[in-house]
CSV table of C-alpha atoms in Angstrom, one decimal:
chain,number,residue,atom,x,y,z
A,3,MET,CA,-61.4,52.9,151.5
A,4,SER,CA,-61.2,50.9,154.6
A,5,ALA,CA,-59.2,52.1,157.6
A,6,PHE,CA,-56.5,49.4,157.2
A,7,SER,CA,-55.7,50.3,153.6
A,8,ASP,CA,-55.7,54.0,154.7
A,9,PHE,CA,-53.0,53.2,157.2
A,10,ALA,CA,-51.0,51.2,154.6
A,11,VAL,CA,-51.1,54.1,152.2
A,12,ILE,CA,-49.9,56.5,154.9
A,13,LEU,CA,-47.0,54.2,155.9
A,14,LEU,CA,-46.0,53.5,152.4
A,15,SER,CA,-46.0,57.1,151.4
A,16,ALA,CA,-44.0,58.1,154.5
A,17,VAL,CA,-41.5,55.3,154.1
A,18,LEU,CA,-40.9,55.3,150.3
A,19,VAL,CA,-42.6,58.1,148.4
A,20,ASN,CA,-42.0,61.0,150.7
A,21,ASN,CA,-38.9,59.7,152.3
A,22,TYR,CA,-37.7,62.3,154.7
A,23,VAL,CA,-34.0,61.9,153.9
A,24,LEU,CA,-34.0,61.3,150.1
A,25,THR,CA,-37.0,63.3,148.9
A,26,LYS,CA,-37.5,66.0,151.5
A,27,PHE,CA,-33.8,66.3,152.4
A,28,LEU,CA,-34.4,66.5,156.1
A,29,GLY,CA,-32.2,64.9,158.7
A,30,ILE,CA,-29.1,64.8,156.5
A,31,CYS,CA,-26.7,65.4,159.4
A,32,PRO,CA,-27.3,62.1,161.2
A,33,PHE,CA,-27.8,60.4,157.8
A,34,LEU,CA,-24.2,61.2,156.8
A,35,GLY,CA,-22.8,61.2,160.3
A,36,VAL,CA,-23.9,57.8,161.6
A,37,SER,CA,-23.9,55.8,158.4
A,38,GLY,CA,-20.3,54.7,158.7
A,39,LYS,CA,-21.1,51.4,160.4
A,40,THR,CA,-24.2,49.3,160.1
A,41,GLU,CA,-24.2,48.6,163.8
A,42,THR,CA,-24.4,52.2,164.9
A,43,ALA,CA,-26.8,53.0,162.1
A,44,ILE,CA,-29.3,50.4,163.4
A,45,GLY,CA,-28.9,51.8,166.9
A,46,MET,CA,-29.5,55.3,165.7
A,47,SER,CA,-32.5,54.1,163.7
A,48,PHE,CA,-34.2,52.7,166.7
A,49,ALA,CA,-33.5,55.9,168.7
A,50,VAL,CA,-35.0,58.1,165.9
A,51,MET,CA,-38.0,55.7,165.5
A,52,PHE,CA,-38.7,56.1,169.2
A,53,VAL,CA,-38.3,59.8,169.3
A,54,MET,CA,-40.2,60.5,166.1
A,55,THR,CA,-43.2,58.5,167.0
A,56,LEU,CA,-43.5,59.9,170.5
A,57,ALA,CA,-42.7,63.4,169.3
A,58,SER,CA,-45.4,63.4,166.6
A,59,THR,CA,-48.0,62.1,169.0
A,60,ALA,CA,-46.9,64.5,171.8
A,61,SER,CA,-46.9,67.4,169.5
A,62,TRP,CA,-50.3,66.5,168.2
A,63,LEU,CA,-51.6,66.5,171.7
A,64,VAL,CA,-50.0,69.8,172.5
A,65,GLN,CA,-51.3,71.3,169.3
A,66,GLN,CA,-54.9,70.2,170.0
A,67,TYR,CA,-55.2,70.8,173.7
A,68,ILE,CA,-52.9,73.7,174.4
A,69,LEU,CA,-52.1,75.7,171.2
A,70,ILE,CA,-55.5,75.7,169.5
A,71,PRO,CA,-57.7,76.4,172.6
A,72,LEU,CA,-55.4,79.2,173.8
A,73,ASP,CA,-54.9,80.6,170.3
A,74,LEU,CA,-51.1,80.3,170.7
A,75,LEU,CA,-50.3,78.9,167.2
A,76,TYR,CA,-47.4,81.3,166.9
A,77,LEU,CA,-45.6,79.4,169.7
A,78,GLN,CA,-45.8,76.2,167.7
A,79,THR,CA,-42.1,75.9,166.8
A,80,ILE,CA,-40.8,76.6,170.3
A,81,PHE,CA,-43.3,74.2,171.9
A,82,PHE,CA,-42.4,71.4,169.5
A,83,ILE,CA,-38.7,71.9,170.0
A,84,LEU,CA,-39.2,71.8,173.8
A,85,ILE,CA,-41.1,68.5,173.4
A,86,ILE,CA,-38.3,67.0,171.2
A,87,ALA,CA,-35.5,68.2,173.5
A,88,THR,CA,-37.2,66.7,176.5
A,89,LEU,CA,-37.9,63.4,174.7
A,90,VAL,CA,-34.3,63.1,173.5
A,91,GLN,CA,-32.9,63.8,177.0
A,92,PHE,CA,-35.3,61.1,178.4
A,93,ILE,CA,-34.2,58.6,175.8
A,94,GLU,CA,-30.5,59.3,176.4
A,95,MET,CA,-30.9,58.5,180.1
A,96,MET,CA,-32.9,55.4,179.3
A,97,ILE,CA,-30.4,54.0,176.8
A,98,HIS,CA,-27.6,54.8,179.2
A,99,LYS,CA,-29.3,52.7,181.8
A,100,VAL,CA,-30.6,49.9,179.6
A,101,SER,CA,-27.8,49.4,177.1
A,102,PRO,CA,-24.4,51.0,177.8
A,103,VAL,CA,-22.9,49.4,174.7
A,104,LEU,CA,-25.5,51.1,172.5
A,105,TYR,CA,-25.0,54.3,174.4
A,106,GLN,CA,-21.3,54.3,173.7
A,107,GLY,CA,-21.9,53.4,170.0
A,108,LEU,CA,-24.3,56.3,169.5
A,109,GLY,CA,-22.1,58.7,171.3
A,110,ILE,CA,-22.5,62.3,170.2
A,111,TYR,CA,-25.3,61.5,167.7
A,112,LEU,CA,-27.9,60.8,170.4
A,113,PRO,CA,-28.0,64.4,171.6
A,114,LEU,CA,-27.9,65.4,167.9
A,115,ILE,CA,-31.4,64.0,167.4
A,116,THR,CA,-32.5,67.2,169.2
A,117,THR,CA,-31.4,69.2,166.2
A,118,ASN,CA,-32.5,66.6,163.7
A,119,CYS,CA,-34.7,68.7,161.5
A,120,ALA,CA,-36.6,65.6,160.4
A,121,VAL,CA,-38.1,65.2,163.8
A,122,LEU,CA,-39.4,68.8,163.9
A,123,GLY,CA,-40.4,68.4,160.2
A,124,VAL,CA,-42.6,65.5,161.0
A,125,ALA,CA,-44.2,67.3,163.9
A,126,LEU,CA,-44.9,70.4,161.8
A,127,LEU,CA,-46.1,68.5,158.7
A,128,ASN,CA,-48.5,66.5,160.9
A,129,VAL,CA,-50.3,69.6,162.0
A,130,GLN,CA,-50.2,71.1,158.6
A,131,GLN,CA,-51.9,68.0,157.1
A,132,ASP,CA,-54.6,68.1,159.8
A,133,ASN,CA,-53.8,64.5,160.7
A,134,THR,CA,-55.8,62.7,163.4
A,135,PHE,CA,-54.1,61.4,166.5
A,136,ILE,CA,-53.7,57.9,165.1
A,137,THR,CA,-52.6,59.0,161.6
A,138,SER,CA,-50.1,61.4,163.0
A,139,ALA,CA,-48.6,58.7,165.2
A,140,LEU,CA,-48.5,56.4,162.2
A,141,TYR,CA,-47.0,59.2,160.0
A,142,GLY,CA,-44.3,59.8,162.5
A,143,PHE,CA,-43.5,56.1,162.8
A,144,GLY,CA,-43.5,55.7,159.0
A,145,ALA,CA,-41.2,58.7,158.5
A,146,ALA,CA,-38.8,57.2,161.1
A,147,LEU,CA,-39.1,53.8,159.4
A,148,GLY,CA,-38.1,55.5,156.1
A,149,PHE,CA,-35.2,57.2,157.8
A,150,ALA,CA,-34.1,53.9,159.3
A,151,LEU,CA,-34.4,52.0,156.0
A,152,VAL,CA,-32.3,54.6,154.1
A,153,LEU,CA,-29.8,54.9,156.9
A,154,VAL,CA,-29.2,51.2,157.2
A,155,LEU,CA,-29.0,50.7,153.4
A,156,PHE,CA,-26.6,53.6,153.1
A,157,SER,CA,-24.4,52.3,155.9
A,158,GLY,CA,-24.2,49.0,154.1
A,159,LEU,CA,-23.1,50.8,150.9
A,160,ARG,CA,-20.5,52.8,152.8
A,161,GLU,CA,-19.1,49.7,154.4
A,162,ARG,CA,-18.6,48.2,151.0
A,163,MET,CA,-17.1,51.4,149.7
A,164,GLU,CA,-14.4,51.3,152.3
A,165,GLY,CA,-12.6,48.7,150.2
A,166,ALA,CA,-13.4,50.3,146.8
A,167,PRO,CA,-10.6,52.0,144.9
A,168,VAL,CA,-12.0,55.5,145.0
A,169,PRO,CA,-10.0,58.2,143.1
A,170,ASP,CA,-8.2,60.5,145.5
A,171,ALA,CA,-10.2,63.6,144.6
A,172,PHE,CA,-13.5,61.8,145.5
A,173,LYS,CA,-12.4,60.2,148.8
A,174,GLY,CA,-14.3,60.8,151.9
A,175,SER,CA,-17.4,63.0,151.9
A,176,ALA,CA,-17.3,63.7,148.2
A,177,VAL,CA,-18.1,60.1,147.2
A,178,THR,CA,-20.5,59.8,150.2
A,179,LEU,CA,-22.5,62.7,148.9
A,180,ILE,CA,-22.5,61.4,145.3
A,181,THR,CA,-23.8,58.0,146.5
A,182,ALA,CA,-26.5,59.7,148.6
A,183,GLY,CA,-27.5,61.7,145.5
A,184,MET,CA,-27.8,58.5,143.4
A,185,MET,CA,-29.8,56.9,146.2
A,186,SER,CA,-32.1,59.9,146.1
A,187,LEU,CA,-32.5,59.5,142.3
A,188,ALA,CA,-33.4,55.8,142.9
A,189,PHE,CA,-36.0,56.7,145.4
A,190,LEU,CA,-37.6,59.1,142.9
A,191,GLY,CA,-38.7,55.9,141.2
A,192,PHE,CA,-41.2,55.4,144.0
A,193,SER,CA,-43.0,58.7,143.4
A,194,GLY,CA,-45.7,57.2,141.2
A,195,LEU,CA,-46.4,54.3,143.7
A,196,VAL,CA,-49.0,56.1,145.9
A,197,LYS,CA,-51.1,59.1,145.2
A,198,VAL,CA,-51.3,61.1,148.4
B,8,MET,CA,-54.2,91.5,174.4
B,9,LEU,CA,-52.6,91.4,177.9
B,10,GLU,CA,-54.7,88.3,178.6
B,11,SER,CA,-53.4,86.4,175.6
B,12,LEU,CA,-49.9,87.3,176.5
B,13,MET,CA,-50.4,85.9,180.0
B,14,TYR,CA,-51.8,82.7,178.5
B,15,ALA,CA,-48.7,82.4,176.3
B,16,ILE,CA,-46.3,82.9,179.2
B,17,LEU,CA,-48.2,80.6,181.5
B,18,ALA,CA,-48.6,77.9,178.9
B,19,LEU,CA,-45.0,77.8,177.8
B,20,GLY,CA,-43.7,78.3,181.3
B,21,GLY,CA,-45.9,75.6,182.6
B,22,PHE,CA,-45.0,73.2,179.9
B,23,ALA,CA,-41.3,73.8,180.4
B,24,LEU,CA,-41.7,73.3,184.1
B,25,PHE,CA,-43.6,70.0,183.5
B,26,SER,CA,-40.8,68.8,181.1
B,27,GLY,CA,-38.2,69.7,183.6
B,28,LEU,CA,-40.0,67.8,186.3
B,29,VAL,CA,-40.3,64.7,184.0
B,30,LEU,CA,-36.6,64.9,183.3
B,31,ALA,CA,-35.6,65.4,186.9
B,32,ILE,CA,-37.7,62.4,188.0
B,33,SER,CA,-36.4,60.2,185.2
B,34,SER,CA,-32.8,61.1,186.0
B,35,LYS,CA,-33.4,59.7,189.5
B,36,VAL,CA,-35.2,56.6,188.1
B,37,PHE,CA,-32.5,55.9,185.5
B,38,HIS,CA,-29.6,56.9,187.7
B,39,ILE,CA,-26.4,55.1,186.7
B,40,GLU,CA,-24.2,53.9,189.5
B,41,GLY,CA,-20.9,55.0,187.9
B,42,ASP,CA,-17.8,53.5,189.6
B,43,PRO,CA,-16.6,56.4,191.7
B,44,LEU,CA,-13.2,54.8,192.0
B,45,SER,CA,-12.5,54.7,188.3
B,46,ASP,CA,-13.9,58.2,187.9
B,47,LYS,CA,-11.3,59.4,190.4
B,48,ILE,CA,-8.5,57.5,188.7
B,49,ASP,CA,-9.6,58.8,185.3
B,50,ALA,CA,-9.4,62.3,186.6
B,51,LEU,CA,-5.7,61.7,187.6
B,52,LEU,CA,-4.7,60.4,184.2
B,53,PRO,CA,-3.2,62.8,181.6
B,54,GLN,CA,-6.0,62.1,179.0
B,55,THR,CA,-3.6,62.0,176.1
B,56,GLN,CA,-5.3,58.6,175.1
B,57,CYS,CA,-1.8,57.4,173.9
B,58,GLY,CA,-2.5,53.8,174.7
B,59,GLN,CA,1.0,53.0,176.0
B,60,CYS,CA,-0.6,51.3,179.0
B,61,GLY,CA,-1.9,48.7,176.7
B,62,PHE,CA,-5.5,49.9,176.9
B,63,PRO,CA,-7.3,51.8,174.2
B,64,GLY,CA,-7.4,55.0,176.2
B,65,CYS,CA,-7.3,56.6,179.6
B,66,ARG,CA,-10.8,55.6,180.7
B,67,PRO,CA,-10.4,51.9,180.0
B,68,TYR,CA,-7.1,51.9,181.9
B,69,ALA,CA,-8.8,53.7,184.8
B,70,ASP,CA,-11.5,51.0,184.8
B,71,ALA,CA,-9.0,48.3,184.8
B,72,VAL,CA,-7.0,49.8,187.6
B,73,ALA,CA,-10.2,50.3,189.6
B,74,SER,CA,-11.1,46.6,189.2
B,75,ASN,CA,-7.6,45.6,190.5
B,76,THR,CA,-6.7,43.7,187.4
B,77,VAL,CA,-3.6,45.8,186.4
B,78,ASP,CA,-0.8,47.6,188.3
B,79,VAL,CA,-0.9,51.3,188.9
B,80,ASN,CA,2.4,52.0,187.1
B,81,HIS,CA,1.5,51.7,183.4
B,82,CYS,CA,0.8,55.3,182.5
B,83,VAL,CA,4.0,56.5,180.8
B,84,PRO,CA,3.2,60.1,180.0
B,85,GLY,CA,1.8,60.6,183.6
B,86,GLY,CA,5.1,59.5,185.0
B,87,GLU,CA,5.9,59.0,188.7
B,88,ARG,CA,3.6,61.7,189.9
B,89,THR,CA,0.5,60.1,188.4
B,90,MET,CA,1.6,56.7,189.6
B,91,LEU,CA,1.9,57.9,193.2
B,92,ALA,CA,-1.4,59.6,193.0
B,93,ILE,CA,-3.1,56.5,191.7
B,94,ALA,CA,-1.4,54.3,194.2
B,95,ASP,CA,-2.6,56.7,196.9
B,96,VAL,CA,-6.2,56.5,195.6
B,97,MET,CA,-6.0,52.7,195.4
B,98,GLY,CA,-4.3,52.3,198.7
B,99,VAL,CA,-1.5,50.1,197.3
B,100,GLU,CA,2.3,50.3,197.4
B,101,PRO,CA,3.8,52.6,194.8
B,102,LYS,CA,5.7,50.8,192.0
B,103,ALA,CA,8.3,52.2,189.7
B,104,VAL,CA,6.8,53.4,186.4
B,105,ASP,CA,7.6,51.3,183.4
B,106,GLU,CA,11.3,51.3,182.4
B,107,GLU,CA,11.2,53.9,179.6
B,108,GLU,CA,10.4,56.7,182.0
B,109,ALA,CA,13.7,56.3,183.9
B,110,THR,CA,15.3,58.9,181.7
B,111,PRO,CA,12.8,61.3,180.0
B,112,MET,CA,12.9,60.8,176.3
B,113,VAL,CA,11.8,63.0,173.4
B,114,ALA,CA,11.3,62.2,169.8
B,115,PHE,CA,13.8,63.6,167.3
B,116,ILE,CA,13.3,63.8,163.5
B,117,ARG,CA,16.3,63.3,161.3
B,118,GLU,CA,15.3,66.1,159.0
B,119,ASP,CA,17.5,65.2,156.0
B,120,GLU,CA,15.6,61.9,155.8
B,121,CYS,CA,12.1,63.3,156.4
B,122,ILE,CA,9.9,63.2,153.3
B,123,GLY,CA,7.3,65.5,154.7
B,124,CYS,CA,4.4,63.0,154.7
B,125,THR,CA,2.7,64.5,157.9
B,126,LEU,CA,1.8,61.1,159.2
B,127,CYS,CA,3.7,61.6,162.5
B,128,ILE,CA,1.9,65.0,162.9
B,129,LYS,CA,-1.4,63.2,162.8
B,130,ALA,CA,-0.3,60.6,165.2
B,131,CYS,CA,1.0,63.0,167.8
B,132,PRO,CA,-1.5,63.3,170.7
B,133,VAL,CA,-0.1,66.6,172.1
B,134,ASP,CA,0.6,68.4,168.8
B,135,ALA,CA,4.3,68.6,169.4
B,136,ILE,CA,5.4,68.1,165.8
B,137,VAL,CA,5.3,71.0,163.4
B,138,GLY,CA,5.6,70.8,159.6
B,139,ALA,CA,3.6,70.9,156.4
B,140,PRO,CA,3.2,68.4,153.5
B,141,LYS,CA,6.5,68.0,151.6
B,142,GLN,CA,8.3,70.1,154.2
B,143,TYR,CA,10.7,68.8,156.9
B,144,HIS,CA,8.9,68.2,160.2
B,145,THR,CA,10.5,68.8,163.5
B,146,VAL,CA,9.6,68.0,167.1
B,147,ILE,CA,9.1,70.7,169.7
B,148,ALA,CA,11.1,69.1,172.5
B,149,ASP,CA,9.3,71.1,175.2
B,150,HIS,CA,5.9,69.7,174.3
B,151,CYS,CA,7.0,66.1,173.5
B,152,THR,CA,5.9,63.6,176.1
B,153,GLY,CA,8.0,60.8,174.7
B,154,CYS,CA,5.0,58.7,174.0
B,155,VAL,CA,6.6,57.1,170.9
B,156,LEU,CA,3.3,57.1,169.0
B,157,CYS,CA,5.0,58.9,166.1
B,158,LEU,CA,7.6,56.1,165.5
B,159,GLU,CA,5.2,53.6,164.1
B,160,PRO,CA,3.5,55.6,161.3
B,161,CYS,CA,6.8,57.0,159.9
B,162,PRO,CA,7.3,55.4,156.5
B,163,VAL,CA,11.0,56.1,156.4
B,164,ASP,CA,11.8,55.5,160.1
B,165,CYS,CA,13.6,58.8,160.5
B,166,ILE,CA,12.4,59.4,164.1
B,167,ASP,CA,14.7,58.6,167.0
B,168,MET,CA,14.0,58.7,170.7
B,169,ILE,CA,16.7,60.6,172.4
B,170,ALA,CA,17.2,61.6,176.0
B,171,LYS,CA,15.5,64.9,176.8
B,172,PRO,CA,18.1,67.6,176.5
B,173,GLU,CA,18.5,69.5,179.7
B,174,LEU,CA,17.9,73.2,178.9
B,175,LEU,CA,18.7,76.1,181.1
B,176,GLU,CA,15.0,77.2,181.3
B,177,HIS,CA,13.9,73.8,182.6
B,178,TRP,CA,16.8,73.1,184.9
B,179,SER,CA,16.0,72.9,188.6
B,180,TRP,CA,17.8,71.7,191.7
B,181,PRO,CA,17.9,68.0,191.8
B,182,LEU,CA,15.5,66.5,194.3
B,183,PRO,CA,17.1,65.6,197.6
B,184,ASP,CA,18.5,62.1,197.6
B,185,THR,CA,16.1,60.5,200.1
B,186,GLN,CA,18.6,57.9,201.2
B,187,ARG,CA,21.3,60.5,202.1
B,188,ALA,CA,18.7,62.7,203.8
B,189,GLN,CA,17.7,59.8,205.9
B,190,THR,CA,21.2,58.9,207.0
B,191,GLY,CA,21.8,62.5,207.8
B,192,LEU,CA,18.7,62.5,209.9
B,193,GLU,CA,19.9,59.4,211.7
B,194,ARG,CA,23.3,60.9,212.3
B,195,ARG,CA,21.7,64.0,213.8
B,196,GLU,CA,19.5,61.9,216.0
B,197,SER,CA,22.5,59.8,217.2
B,198,HIS,CA,24.2,63.2,218.0
B,199,HIS,CA,21.3,63.9,220.3
B,200,HIS,CA,21.8,60.6,222.1
B,201,ASP,CA,25.4,61.4,222.9
């Protein structure tokens, strides 16, 4: 298999088949928290994309050049969390400077990426799967792309649901969670698409 | 054993130090020049976010005042004290606060008309309304700032604004009438001349 189709398979599997939100159930908090409006959902998606790609490459480097040579694999989690926290802080400062509007829109959710388990999940799965540098970067980007896709689709659904006559008992988070479950069922349909 | 422990401490400590340095440098690089004037004004405002100044919250009003586009006297809950403080910061002449504040008002719920819908409770920025669904609500006059935000959501219009009742525990000596004090001063000075 050529390198290019290899990459395509990795991307496709990370975006659709092993979607982090709907099949692995990671990163549910921002998924439900920021999906109220499409605009903030898109902003959040870009922030997560940036953090995830960088976090997975940085954690790969740390894994290969610090943790394995020094035999410190038991410090993996704390190292990775340190990387993610630093990156999120950095991005928060950068967005505050570059786009104050986006900064206001993301609000509390930007620091919440720190505790976004999907970011840590990508970093940990990367080293578990023995990915190379390029593939781990691609895997991180693909996972973030999947997160972005689902987040934006879901925010569109939720914007439509604002005007829908929802029964009182289902209003608010109940109907949101049911919709998320149905989306997850729909994404199960992709599971035969790629063999990983 | 000890050696590997040292490695662990050094590696994690070193990495944390490196991350801290990166963040410290980038906080300098991406430093935001916040408007110190609007920060100062924002600190003076009561932060009830009531919107009576016509802006969506205290911060937007502070920004507008700092940019000299609005007067300093639009904060109703803050009252005269806040207006004087803002005028001092801005270096402009103090102006009387918007009319409503002339006599302090509080909200009053006509309980026999209240249907217990809790909408006013949700609207109150200072939690001065007590009550439960399908029960009469009432206003704690002590806590009410007279911001009138509860009037609009009430579906049966059973909330009135009344003059704040003067209770014994809040009564204080009236402030000295500045005009009379001044004439008194002049009279005393003229005595000296005699």
